[in-house]
XYZ file of C-alpha atoms in Angstrom:
124
model
C 83.411 92.861 122.395
C 81.527 93.423 119.139
C 82.501 94.362 115.596
C 79.760 95.763 113.419
C 80.177 95.825 109.724
C 78.064 97.814 107.340
C 78.106 99.352 103.882
C 77.442 96.358 101.628
C 74.985 96.419 98.744
C 74.155 95.572 95.226
C 76.264 97.574 92.543
C 77.278 97.285 88.986
C 80.769 96.289 87.776
C 82.951 99.306 87.897
C 81.225 100.903 90.765
C 82.601 101.605 94.192
C 81.461 100.773 97.817
C 82.908 101.627 101.188
C 82.607 99.147 103.985
C 82.861 100.211 107.641
C 83.468 98.147 110.668
C 82.930 99.818 114.142
C 84.216 98.187 117.337
C 82.413 98.273 120.591
C 83.147 97.059 123.989
C 86.898 97.153 123.705
C 89.592 99.541 122.719
C 90.793 98.425 119.309
C 93.280 101.241 118.904
C 96.106 98.889 119.595
C 94.695 96.022 117.450
C 95.316 95.303 113.781
C 92.186 95.068 111.791
C 91.339 93.403 108.658
C 88.807 92.201 106.117
C 87.977 88.791 104.855
C 85.346 87.521 102.405
C 83.547 84.448 101.586
C 81.899 83.668 98.253
C 79.224 81.048 97.751
C 80.693 77.676 97.688
C 84.109 78.957 98.632
C 86.307 79.187 101.658
C 86.700 82.513 103.509
C 89.756 84.323 102.303
C 91.947 87.142 103.376
C 91.335 90.423 101.656
C 93.169 93.272 103.500
C 94.695 94.190 106.782
C 96.193 97.146 108.475
C 98.320 97.598 111.689
C 97.100 99.434 114.694
C 99.171 102.444 113.717
C 97.916 102.383 110.125
C 101.388 102.518 108.823
C 101.358 99.072 107.210
C 98.913 97.408 105.116
C 98.489 94.207 103.182
C 96.281 92.994 100.417
C 95.358 89.882 98.509
C 96.765 90.208 94.992
C 93.371 90.294 93.400
C 92.278 93.512 95.017
C 95.579 95.445 94.878
C 95.234 98.775 93.332
C 91.399 98.712 93.600
C 90.792 98.328 97.367
C 92.149 100.496 100.217
C 91.905 99.794 103.955
C 92.142 102.482 106.501
C 91.568 102.889 110.197
C 90.338 105.617 112.427
C 91.521 104.793 115.947
C 89.536 107.656 117.491
C 86.335 105.936 116.165
C 87.512 102.440 116.588
C 86.481 101.916 112.975
C 88.136 100.326 109.905
C 87.061 100.944 106.358
C 87.563 99.153 103.106
C 87.218 101.434 100.071
C 86.472 99.186 97.111
C 86.741 100.701 93.654
C 86.342 99.115 90.216
C 84.322 96.356 91.532
C 84.190 93.187 89.619
C 81.563 90.305 89.785
C 84.261 88.086 91.250
C 84.273 90.343 94.327
C 80.707 89.183 95.100
C 80.847 87.778 98.671
C 79.973 88.258 102.307
C 82.669 90.514 103.712
C 83.660 90.112 107.317
C 85.830 92.355 109.577
C 88.215 91.011 112.044
C 90.513 92.242 114.651
C 93.594 90.808 116.542
C 96.374 92.219 118.650
C 98.724 90.760 116.044
C 98.939 91.998 112.506
C 100.678 88.711 111.501
C 97.682 86.691 112.887
C 95.422 88.371 110.430
C 97.797 87.589 107.679
C 97.816 83.828 108.615
C 94.226 83.397 107.390
C 90.552 83.115 108.428
C 91.264 80.695 111.244
C 93.544 83.129 113.299
C 91.790 86.330 114.028
C 90.615 86.645 117.604
C 87.641 88.914 117.004
C 85.017 88.870 114.224
C 82.166 91.011 113.048
C 79.047 89.776 111.303
C 79.282 89.762 107.612
C 77.917 92.424 105.109
C 76.877 91.238 101.637
C 78.509 92.740 98.615
C 77.009 91.757 95.204
C 78.518 93.008 91.961
C 76.470 92.532 88.778
C 78.044 92.314 85.406
């Protein structure tokens, strides 16, 4: 079981990035998937999650209206479209998956599957 995140980079404030997370070795079509992030010196925090059907999403308040999570079950891939990036969005972003959407919402200790991180750096 493997989750592989990509798409991070160095951008300026106001720019956009799209993160991708592809799942291998398991059918994730029935799993909820999400994104977490960890800034230097801070704890890992929840960013966004989406149910297996894609119907329901949830976001941390600080990214609402700027980030959009989506899921392509045929490709076992989840995306995080990040617009209007701010320096405070700088962090390592991790994707996660769990059979339960609510487990993703509980915080970074709960998800069953994790991908490696991808660095997002936003300069002012």
